[in-house]
Short mmCIF file of C-alpha atoms in Angstrom, two decimals:
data_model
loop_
_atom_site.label_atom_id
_atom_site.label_comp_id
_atom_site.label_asym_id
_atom_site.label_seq_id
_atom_site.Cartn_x
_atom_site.Cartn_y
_atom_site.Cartn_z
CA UNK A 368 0.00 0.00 0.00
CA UNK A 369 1.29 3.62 -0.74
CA UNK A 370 1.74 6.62 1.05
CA UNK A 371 0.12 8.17 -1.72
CA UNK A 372 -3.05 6.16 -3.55
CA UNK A 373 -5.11 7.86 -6.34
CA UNK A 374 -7.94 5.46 -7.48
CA UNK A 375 -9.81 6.19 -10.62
CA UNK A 376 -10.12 9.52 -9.76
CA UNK A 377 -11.92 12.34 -12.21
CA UNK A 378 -11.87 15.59 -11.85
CA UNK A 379 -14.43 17.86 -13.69
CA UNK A 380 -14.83 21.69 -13.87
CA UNK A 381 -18.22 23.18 -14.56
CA UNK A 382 -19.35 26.59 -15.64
CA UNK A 383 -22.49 27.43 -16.78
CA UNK A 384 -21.79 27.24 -20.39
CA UNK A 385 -18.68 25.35 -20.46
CA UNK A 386 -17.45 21.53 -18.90
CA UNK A 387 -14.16 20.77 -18.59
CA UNK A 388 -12.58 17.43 -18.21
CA UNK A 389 -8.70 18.34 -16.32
CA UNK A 390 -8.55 14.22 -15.09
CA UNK A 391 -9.65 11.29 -16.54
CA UNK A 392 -9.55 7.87 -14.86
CA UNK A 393 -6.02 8.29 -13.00
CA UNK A 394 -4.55 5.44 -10.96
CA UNK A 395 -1.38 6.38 -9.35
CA UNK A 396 0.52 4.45 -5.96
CA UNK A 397 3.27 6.65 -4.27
CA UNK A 398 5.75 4.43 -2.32
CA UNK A 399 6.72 5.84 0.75
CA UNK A 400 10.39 7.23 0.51
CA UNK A 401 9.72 7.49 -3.07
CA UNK A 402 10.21 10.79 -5.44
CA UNK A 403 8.12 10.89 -7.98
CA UNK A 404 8.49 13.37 -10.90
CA UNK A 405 4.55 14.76 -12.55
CA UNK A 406 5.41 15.83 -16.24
CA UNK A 407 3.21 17.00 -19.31
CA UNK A 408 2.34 20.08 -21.18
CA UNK A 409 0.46 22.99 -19.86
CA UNK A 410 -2.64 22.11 -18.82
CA UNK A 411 -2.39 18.40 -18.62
CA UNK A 412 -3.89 18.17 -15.35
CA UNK A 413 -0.43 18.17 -13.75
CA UNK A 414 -1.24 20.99 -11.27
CA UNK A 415 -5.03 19.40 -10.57
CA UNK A 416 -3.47 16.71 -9.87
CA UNK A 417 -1.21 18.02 -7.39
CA UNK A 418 -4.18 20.10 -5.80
CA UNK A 419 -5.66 17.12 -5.62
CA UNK A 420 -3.02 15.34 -3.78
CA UNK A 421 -2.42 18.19 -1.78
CA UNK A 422 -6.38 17.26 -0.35
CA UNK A 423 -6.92 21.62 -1.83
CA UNK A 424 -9.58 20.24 -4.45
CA UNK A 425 -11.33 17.52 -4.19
CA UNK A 426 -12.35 14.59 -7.39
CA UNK A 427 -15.17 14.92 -8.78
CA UNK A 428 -15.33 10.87 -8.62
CA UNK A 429 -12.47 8.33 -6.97
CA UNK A 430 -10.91 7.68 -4.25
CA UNK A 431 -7.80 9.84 -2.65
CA UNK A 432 -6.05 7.78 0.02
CA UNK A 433 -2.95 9.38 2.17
CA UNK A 434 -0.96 7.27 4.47
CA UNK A 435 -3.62 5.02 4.65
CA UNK A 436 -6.77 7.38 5.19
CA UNK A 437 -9.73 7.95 3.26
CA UNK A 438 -9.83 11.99 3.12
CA UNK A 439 -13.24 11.66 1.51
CA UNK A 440 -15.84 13.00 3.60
CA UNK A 441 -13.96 14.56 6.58
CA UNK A 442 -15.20 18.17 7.79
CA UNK A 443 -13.11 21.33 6.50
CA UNK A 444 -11.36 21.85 10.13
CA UNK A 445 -10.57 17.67 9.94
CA UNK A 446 -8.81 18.04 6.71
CA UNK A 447 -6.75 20.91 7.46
CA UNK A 448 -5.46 19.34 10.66
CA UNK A 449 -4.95 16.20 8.69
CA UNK A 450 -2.95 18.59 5.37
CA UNK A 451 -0.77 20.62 7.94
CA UNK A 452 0.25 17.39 9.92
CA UNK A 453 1.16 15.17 6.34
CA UNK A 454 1.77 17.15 3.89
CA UNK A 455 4.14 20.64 3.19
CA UNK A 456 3.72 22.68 0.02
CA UNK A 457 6.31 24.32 -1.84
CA UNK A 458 5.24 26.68 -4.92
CA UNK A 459 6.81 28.23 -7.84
CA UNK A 460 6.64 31.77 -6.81
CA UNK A 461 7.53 31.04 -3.05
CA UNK A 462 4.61 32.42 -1.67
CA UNK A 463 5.98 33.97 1.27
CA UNK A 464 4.53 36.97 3.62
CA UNK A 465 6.64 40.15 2.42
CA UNK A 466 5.45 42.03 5.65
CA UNK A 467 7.07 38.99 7.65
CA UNK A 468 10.82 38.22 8.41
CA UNK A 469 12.06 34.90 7.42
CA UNK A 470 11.89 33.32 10.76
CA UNK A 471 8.19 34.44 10.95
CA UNK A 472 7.08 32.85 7.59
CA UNK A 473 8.83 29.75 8.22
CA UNK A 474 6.86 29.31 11.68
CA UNK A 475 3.46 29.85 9.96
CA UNK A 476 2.32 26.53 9.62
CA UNK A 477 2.80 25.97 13.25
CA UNK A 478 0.45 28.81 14.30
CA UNK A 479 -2.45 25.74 12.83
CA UNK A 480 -1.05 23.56 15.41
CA UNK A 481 -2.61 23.07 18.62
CA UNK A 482 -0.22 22.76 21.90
CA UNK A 483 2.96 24.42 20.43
CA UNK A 484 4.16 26.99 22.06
CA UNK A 485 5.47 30.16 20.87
CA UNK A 486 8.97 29.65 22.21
CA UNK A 487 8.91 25.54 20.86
CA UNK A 488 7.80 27.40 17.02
CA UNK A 489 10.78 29.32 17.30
CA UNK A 490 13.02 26.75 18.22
CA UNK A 491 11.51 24.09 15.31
CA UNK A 492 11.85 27.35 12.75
CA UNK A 493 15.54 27.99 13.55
CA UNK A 494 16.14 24.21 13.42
CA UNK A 495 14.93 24.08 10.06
CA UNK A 496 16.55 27.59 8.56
CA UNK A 497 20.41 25.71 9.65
CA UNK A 498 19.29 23.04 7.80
CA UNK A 499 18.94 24.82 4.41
CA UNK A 500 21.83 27.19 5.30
CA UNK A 501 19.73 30.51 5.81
CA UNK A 502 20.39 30.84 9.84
CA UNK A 503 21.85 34.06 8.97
CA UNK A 504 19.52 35.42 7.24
CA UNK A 505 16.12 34.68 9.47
CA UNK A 506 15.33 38.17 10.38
CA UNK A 507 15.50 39.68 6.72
CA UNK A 508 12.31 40.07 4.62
CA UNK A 509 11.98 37.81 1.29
CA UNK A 510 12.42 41.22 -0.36
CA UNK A 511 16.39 41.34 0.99
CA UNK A 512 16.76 37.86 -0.66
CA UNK A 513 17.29 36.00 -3.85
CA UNK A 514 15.12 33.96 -5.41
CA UNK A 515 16.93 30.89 -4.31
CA UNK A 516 17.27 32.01 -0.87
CA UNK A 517 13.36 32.29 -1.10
CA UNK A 518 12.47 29.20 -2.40
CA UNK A 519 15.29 27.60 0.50
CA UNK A 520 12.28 29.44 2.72
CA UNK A 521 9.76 28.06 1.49
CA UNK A 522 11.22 25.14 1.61
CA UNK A 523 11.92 25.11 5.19
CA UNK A 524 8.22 26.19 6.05
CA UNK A 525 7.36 23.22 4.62
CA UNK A 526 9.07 20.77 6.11
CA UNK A 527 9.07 22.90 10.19
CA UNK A 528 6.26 20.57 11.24
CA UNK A 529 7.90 17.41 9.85
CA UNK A 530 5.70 15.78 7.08
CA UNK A 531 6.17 12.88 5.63
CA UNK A 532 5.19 14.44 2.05
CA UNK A 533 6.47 17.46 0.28
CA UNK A 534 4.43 18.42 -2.94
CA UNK A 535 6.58 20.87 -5.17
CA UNK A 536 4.64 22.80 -7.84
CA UNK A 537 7.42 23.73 -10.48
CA UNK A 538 9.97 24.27 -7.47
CA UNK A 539 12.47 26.07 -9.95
CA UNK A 540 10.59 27.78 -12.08
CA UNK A 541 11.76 30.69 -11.51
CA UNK A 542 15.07 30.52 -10.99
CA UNK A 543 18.41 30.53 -12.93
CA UNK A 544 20.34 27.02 -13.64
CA UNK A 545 22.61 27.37 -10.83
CA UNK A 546 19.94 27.95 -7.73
CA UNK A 547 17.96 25.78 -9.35
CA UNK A 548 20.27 23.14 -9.10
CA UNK A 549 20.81 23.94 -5.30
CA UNK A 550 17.22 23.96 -4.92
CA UNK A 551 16.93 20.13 -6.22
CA UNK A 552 20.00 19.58 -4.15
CA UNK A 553 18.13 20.31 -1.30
CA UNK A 554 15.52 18.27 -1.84
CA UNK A 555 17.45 14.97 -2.70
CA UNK A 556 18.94 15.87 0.41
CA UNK A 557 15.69 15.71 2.44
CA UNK A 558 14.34 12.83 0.44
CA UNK A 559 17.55 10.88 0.81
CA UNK A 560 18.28 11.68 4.13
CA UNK A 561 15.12 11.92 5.97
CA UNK A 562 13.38 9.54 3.80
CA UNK A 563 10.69 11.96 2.86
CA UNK A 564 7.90 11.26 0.02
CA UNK A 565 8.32 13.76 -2.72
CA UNK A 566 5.80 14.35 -5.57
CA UNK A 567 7.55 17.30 -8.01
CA UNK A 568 5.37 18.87 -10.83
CA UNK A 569 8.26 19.63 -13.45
CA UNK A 570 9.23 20.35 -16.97
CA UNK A 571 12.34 20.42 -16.38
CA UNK A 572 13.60 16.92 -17.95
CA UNK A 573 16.70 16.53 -16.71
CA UNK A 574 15.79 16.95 -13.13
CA UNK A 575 12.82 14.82 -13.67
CA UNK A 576 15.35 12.13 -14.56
CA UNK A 577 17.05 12.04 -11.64
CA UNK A 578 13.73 11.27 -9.54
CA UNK A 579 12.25 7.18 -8.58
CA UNK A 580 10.22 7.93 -11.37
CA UNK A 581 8.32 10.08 -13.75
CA UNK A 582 4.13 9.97 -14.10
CA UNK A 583 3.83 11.27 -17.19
CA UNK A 584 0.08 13.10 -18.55
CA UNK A 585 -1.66 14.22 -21.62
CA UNK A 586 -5.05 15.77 -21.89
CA UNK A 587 -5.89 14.81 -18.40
CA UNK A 588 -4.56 10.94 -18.94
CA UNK A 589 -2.02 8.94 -17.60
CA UNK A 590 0.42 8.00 -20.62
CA UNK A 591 2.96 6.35 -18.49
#
């Protein structure tokens, strides 16, 4: 059984006029430990997917199982407990709080959880900042850093309450070759290391090649 399980899962957008099919039937198993490259053409269904993962949109028909639990059905406040305990999110453009330093974006996912103190936040959000080298750097704004220093944030926000899954939406997108490639570094590093599940939505093939595996999807299919 996998840490991930997607089973024959649709997923249809409606407007009045217009009905779009973005997924079609996908089966996919995760392995835990496993990093697993999403690839495709715009608007595959790569990023659906990953919402859908992610437990931000829900099928319109299937079955979404993580570690083992049915998310189907659970109340809004069940499911964000459940997505801020499993699973951390890291985005193309960062997505960071400009008002906030980088110590205080990093801790915002632990503001959702119940029982941590201010002063154990702090502690877990430093932890995390020496591990992708930006210790020095926790009480400047994202506007004082580059982009790869920002995505090394948002990387460490998603990882400060220690889920077992990271989902990266097109984690380099938007930056040059060489903090790219630190970027990827980093999160070999945490897969390798600390054995966590990683599902990357990429076009970049050559980083998708060094994953477990690529998923590959056309017009809202599975092709491989």
């Amino acid at each position: 059984m996998g840490i991930i399980e997607l089973k024959e899962v649709s997923k249809i957008y409606r407007t009045d006029e217009v009905e779009t099919l973005a997924l079609e039937n996908v089966n996919v198993d995760i392995d835990k430990g496993e990093f697993v490259s999403i690839m495709g053409p715009s608007g595959c269904g790569k990023s659906t997917l990953l919402n859908i993962v992610g437990l931000l949109d829900a099928p319109t028909t299937g079955r979404v199982l993580i570690d083992g639990t049915t998310t189907e059905g659970m109340s809004d406040s069940a499911l964000s407990a459940f997505r801020n305990s499993k699973l951390g999110f890291v985005f193309q453009s960062f997505h960071l709080i400009g008002s906030l330093n980088v110590l205080d974006n990093v801790e915002m996912p632990l503001l959702y959880r119940h029982g941590v103190k201010g002063s154990e936040r702090t502690r877990m959000a430093k932890a995390v900042l020496e591990r992708v080298g930006l210790s020095h750097r926790m009480y400047h704004r994202p506007a004082q850093l580059s982009g790869g220093q920002c995505q090394r944030v948002a990387i460490a926000r998603a990882i400060v309450g220690n889920p077992e899954i990271i989902l990266a939406d097109e984690p380099t997108g938007n930056l040059d070759s060489r903090m790219g490639a630190e970027v990827m570094q980093l999160l070999h590093e945490l897969n390798k290391e600390d054995g966590r599940t990683i599902v990357m939505v990429t076009h970049n093939d050559e980083q998708a090649r060094m994953t477990d595996r690529i998923v590959r999807f056309f017009d809202g299919r599975q092709v491989q």
